[in-house]
XYZ file of C-alpha atoms in Angstrom:
310
model
C -17.925 28.020 20.710
C -16.676 25.901 23.589
C -18.821 23.178 25.124
C -18.573 21.544 28.530
C -17.653 17.905 28.050
C -17.871 14.952 30.387
C -15.406 12.844 28.379
C -11.700 13.595 28.754
C -10.375 10.736 26.626
C -11.443 8.404 23.835
C -10.637 4.784 23.053
C -9.642 4.048 19.462
C -10.794 0.577 18.409
C -8.303 0.547 15.532
C -8.352 -1.762 12.525
C -8.270 -5.119 14.332
C -9.037 -6.660 17.714
C -7.500 -10.144 17.468
C -3.812 -10.418 18.549
C -2.678 -12.018 15.278
C -4.419 -9.395 13.132
C -3.040 -6.597 15.308
C 0.500 -7.880 14.681
C -0.226 -7.986 10.961
C -1.457 -4.393 11.131
C 1.770 -3.403 12.902
C 4.032 -5.043 10.305
C 2.100 -3.846 7.238
C 1.693 -0.228 8.284
C 5.175 0.035 9.765
C 6.508 -0.901 6.310
C 4.092 1.530 4.652
C 5.038 4.409 6.957
C 8.799 3.847 6.741
C 8.525 3.517 2.943
C 6.476 6.718 2.754
C 8.960 8.694 4.838
C 12.036 7.369 3.014
C 10.505 7.952 -0.415
C 9.346 11.484 0.342
C 12.566 12.434 2.117
C 14.551 11.226 -0.913
C 12.438 13.457 -3.157
C 12.759 16.431 -0.784
C 16.550 16.085 -0.483
C 16.994 15.494 -4.210
C 14.976 18.567 -5.211
C 16.636 20.677 -2.510
C 20.213 19.907 -3.572
C 19.911 19.058 -7.267
C 20.856 21.757 -9.747
C 18.768 20.203 -12.541
C 15.417 20.217 -10.723
C 14.889 23.975 -10.495
C 11.616 24.343 -12.382
C 8.304 25.299 -10.705
C 7.012 21.738 -11.224
C 9.650 20.354 -8.875
C 9.187 23.276 -6.507
C 5.564 22.174 -6.094
C 6.588 18.500 -5.935
C 8.869 19.422 -3.014
C 5.881 20.756 -1.062
C 3.706 17.809 -2.097
C 6.286 15.423 -0.619
C 6.503 17.592 2.500
C 2.696 17.541 2.865
C 2.695 13.758 2.266
C 5.241 13.207 5.047
C 3.340 15.369 7.542
C -0.068 13.992 6.514
C 1.088 10.398 6.993
C 2.656 11.253 10.352
C -0.671 12.526 11.716
C -2.202 9.027 11.607
C 0.293 6.229 10.872
C 2.523 6.356 14.007
C -0.459 6.156 16.377
C -1.978 3.320 14.342
C 1.329 1.432 14.487
C 1.829 1.951 18.233
C -1.804 1.226 19.090
C -1.701 -2.053 17.176
C 0.636 -3.426 19.895
C -0.870 -1.585 22.874
C -3.443 -2.968 25.272
C -4.711 0.552 26.060
C -5.498 2.530 22.912
C -6.654 5.724 24.556
C -6.263 9.237 23.205
C -6.949 12.334 25.277
C -9.533 14.889 24.193
C -6.831 17.491 23.467
C -4.728 15.017 21.471
C -7.819 14.009 19.513
C -8.619 17.614 18.616
C -4.976 18.189 17.654
C -5.118 15.192 15.328
C -8.284 16.532 13.691
C -6.561 19.873 13.091
C -3.351 18.337 11.699
C -5.225 15.836 9.538
C -7.161 18.575 7.770
C -4.240 21.026 7.638
C -1.911 18.701 5.741
C -4.694 16.967 3.815
C -5.959 20.308 2.515
C -2.395 21.378 1.729
C -2.011 18.247 -0.383
C -5.156 19.172 -2.327
C -3.983 22.738 -2.971
C -0.508 21.624 -4.081
C -2.032 19.127 -6.518
C -4.061 22.005 -7.975
C -0.933 24.157 -8.258
C 0.878 21.317 -10.050
C -2.020 21.088 -12.511
C -1.859 24.870 -13.056
C 1.876 24.597 -13.715
C 1.347 21.834 -16.307
C -1.488 23.803 -17.930
C 0.697 26.892 -18.372
C 3.710 24.830 -19.538
C 1.730 22.921 -22.182
C -0.998 25.367 -23.234
C 0.932 28.651 -22.932
C 4.613 27.675 -23.351
C 5.702 31.097 -24.662
C 4.403 32.822 -21.526
C 5.491 30.128 -19.058
C 8.552 31.929 -17.662
C 6.537 35.130 -17.246
C 3.497 33.566 -15.576
C 5.259 30.984 -13.379
C 7.870 33.308 -11.908
C 9.462 32.307 -8.603
C 7.708 35.160 -6.827
C 4.375 33.869 -8.137
C 5.153 30.262 -7.128
C 6.186 31.320 -3.626
C 3.060 33.444 -3.238
C 0.871 30.518 -4.368
C 2.467 28.176 -1.816
C 1.983 30.747 0.961
C -1.668 31.146 -0.041
C -2.031 27.350 -0.033
C -0.738 27.193 3.569
C -3.058 30.027 4.599
C -6.048 28.365 2.912
C -5.225 25.035 4.583
C -4.948 26.733 7.969
C -8.319 28.453 7.541
C -9.921 25.146 6.522
C -8.419 23.400 9.576
C -9.648 26.161 11.881
C -13.166 25.712 10.484
C -12.952 21.947 11.052
C -11.646 22.224 14.604
C -14.406 24.689 15.459
C -16.948 22.081 14.341
C -15.190 19.422 16.432
C -15.004 21.642 19.519
C -18.730 22.366 19.288
C -19.572 18.681 19.661
C -20.646 17.759 23.215
C -19.637 14.242 24.319
C -21.444 12.534 27.169
C -20.635 8.877 26.432
C -19.762 6.341 25.193
C -16.160 7.164 24.323
C -15.369 4.294 21.922
C -14.305 5.538 18.479
C -14.708 2.798 15.895
C -11.712 4.056 13.948
C -7.924 4.290 14.125
C -7.794 8.105 14.186
C -9.832 11.124 15.234
C -11.824 12.789 12.477
C -15.174 14.540 12.293
C -17.112 11.580 10.884
C -16.302 9.070 13.680
C -16.555 11.804 16.337
C -19.956 12.811 15.015
C -21.210 9.303 15.852
C -20.460 9.953 19.553
C -21.799 13.511 19.772
C -24.821 14.096 22.041
C -26.564 16.488 19.668
C -28.583 16.777 16.493
C -26.126 15.761 13.792
C -27.872 17.161 10.734
C -26.584 20.737 10.850
C -22.981 19.907 11.765
C -22.847 17.242 9.046
C -24.206 19.796 6.571
C -21.430 22.215 7.588
C -18.840 19.454 7.256
C -20.045 18.497 3.772
C -20.150 22.151 2.699
C -16.546 22.557 3.900
C -14.477 19.386 3.389
C -16.896 17.846 0.911
C -17.045 20.978 -1.217
C -13.253 21.348 -1.236
C -12.721 17.712 -2.278
C -15.451 17.683 -4.947
C -14.742 21.098 -6.479
C -10.977 20.502 -6.493
C -11.454 17.122 -8.178
C -13.690 18.660 -10.869
C -11.201 21.505 -11.438
C -8.315 19.070 -11.760
C -10.145 16.738 -14.147
C -11.235 19.654 -16.363
C -7.704 21.088 -16.388
C -6.198 17.762 -17.463
C -8.855 17.306 -20.163
C -7.870 20.730 -21.538
C -4.178 19.828 -21.282
C -4.604 16.480 -23.049
C -6.705 18.137 -25.760
C -4.037 20.755 -26.407
C -1.334 18.079 -26.795
C -2.634 17.356 -30.290
C -0.631 20.344 -31.539
C 2.657 19.149 -30.014
C 5.359 16.971 -31.529
C 5.430 13.241 -30.799
C 8.355 13.658 -28.399
C 6.674 16.589 -26.653
C 3.428 14.619 -26.310
C 5.264 11.643 -24.829
C 7.050 13.754 -22.211
C 3.928 15.724 -21.291
C 1.793 12.588 -21.124
C 4.295 10.935 -18.783
C 4.095 13.843 -16.337
C 0.344 14.345 -16.628
C -0.396 10.633 -16.267
C 1.469 10.595 -12.949
C -0.569 13.566 -11.718
C -3.881 12.039 -12.865
C -3.122 8.744 -11.076
C -2.363 10.590 -7.828
C -5.502 12.736 -8.167
C -7.795 9.731 -8.664
C -6.205 7.707 -5.851
C -6.435 10.608 -3.396
C -9.736 12.272 -4.273
C -11.827 9.139 -4.779
C -11.699 8.079 -1.099
C -11.897 11.704 0.122
C -15.118 12.340 -1.783
C -16.581 9.070 -0.495
C -15.864 10.029 3.142
C -16.748 13.733 3.177
C -19.671 14.151 0.758
C -22.420 11.982 2.205
C -25.054 11.983 4.985
C -23.970 11.202 8.590
C -23.914 7.433 8.066
C -21.034 5.074 8.759
C -20.210 2.061 6.616
C -18.023 -0.960 7.481
C -15.618 0.022 4.695
C -15.014 3.551 6.060
C -11.844 2.638 7.945
C -10.258 0.918 4.965
C -11.202 3.798 2.649
C -9.607 6.244 5.111
C -6.500 4.042 5.307
C -6.222 4.252 1.536
C -5.994 8.052 1.316
C -4.211 8.742 4.635
C -1.555 6.022 4.337
C -1.786 3.939 1.151
C -1.843 6.750 -1.425
C 0.942 8.595 0.394
C 3.078 5.448 0.139
C 2.438 5.243 -3.622
C 3.058 8.934 -4.405
C 6.893 8.810 -4.240
C 6.903 5.654 -6.380
C 4.603 7.250 -8.965
C 6.607 10.474 -9.163
C 10.040 8.808 -9.281
C 9.457 5.659 -11.330
C 7.634 7.633 -14.031
C 9.987 10.632 -14.013
C 13.353 10.219 -15.702
C 14.621 13.620 -14.512
C 14.028 12.798 -10.827
C 15.672 9.367 -11.187
C 18.661 10.894 -12.971
C 19.013 13.631 -10.337
C 18.882 11.021 -7.548
C 21.608 8.936 -9.196
C 23.838 11.993 -9.666
C 23.287 13.150 -6.096
C 24.153 9.756 -4.621
C 27.138 9.414 -6.973
C 28.520 12.771 -5.797
C 27.980 11.825 -2.150
C 29.655 8.418 -2.522
C 32.567 9.971 -4.453
C 33.038 12.667 -1.782
C 32.983 10.127 1.050
C 35.482 7.836 -0.713
C 37.918 10.738 -1.259
C 37.676 11.835 2.376
């Protein structure tokens, strides 16, 4: 599995080379990253301590926000720091670690989105059996299986990365380490490893997207039999999920389901699903969810009241 390498570090070219553009990158993505972390941490804390958000849907939303925070942290901090650094080098070991973390938390995000769709399907299509099917033991088991599946996927990806021999150059025309930009530098025939990558990451992205779209079509079709109020509430939740699915899976499918060819837009597409979408997720799930907003207001009201009394 292991290959002897002559390169011990890589140079990340980042998103911009000019000093003014690099400062713009710093400001924009610093705001994006801080906003992502604050938004997801608010959701995590609210779900953790709120007594009203105890349903499986919010249990899965908790882990989606956790995956979002970790996923964003794998790429955004280095992009922010590198935008102000003269030397944007990353060691071979750090690069491989980033590949592993990127796919671990990215795959976890995919699995949690599927679990959220399953939860909505059971709640809307089989409401009488919801409490039996979506028991806490079942939800916990599903989350554990999602972590295990993500870990296995990441192991497969890191094995592919470790099998790539690098003999120069060491310039990565990207802001992070991933299989596609690394494949451009590999001193080997790229056909087979790209085929393995597409059959792994590409298959997961494409099949998951198809499963999610079909599940939401079934859900929306079944809403015809619900009351107007029930349809409105279900549509609000499902619309949020569908927006997140499209924003996340569109760029993923573009990156991981094609021949080993790079396009000028690749970096911006990657930015969209590794940073941009993660920034939008907390806004989508809070602004469109009255229960989360109400729980946040109550939680902050209790905290402010407690502090004022003390």
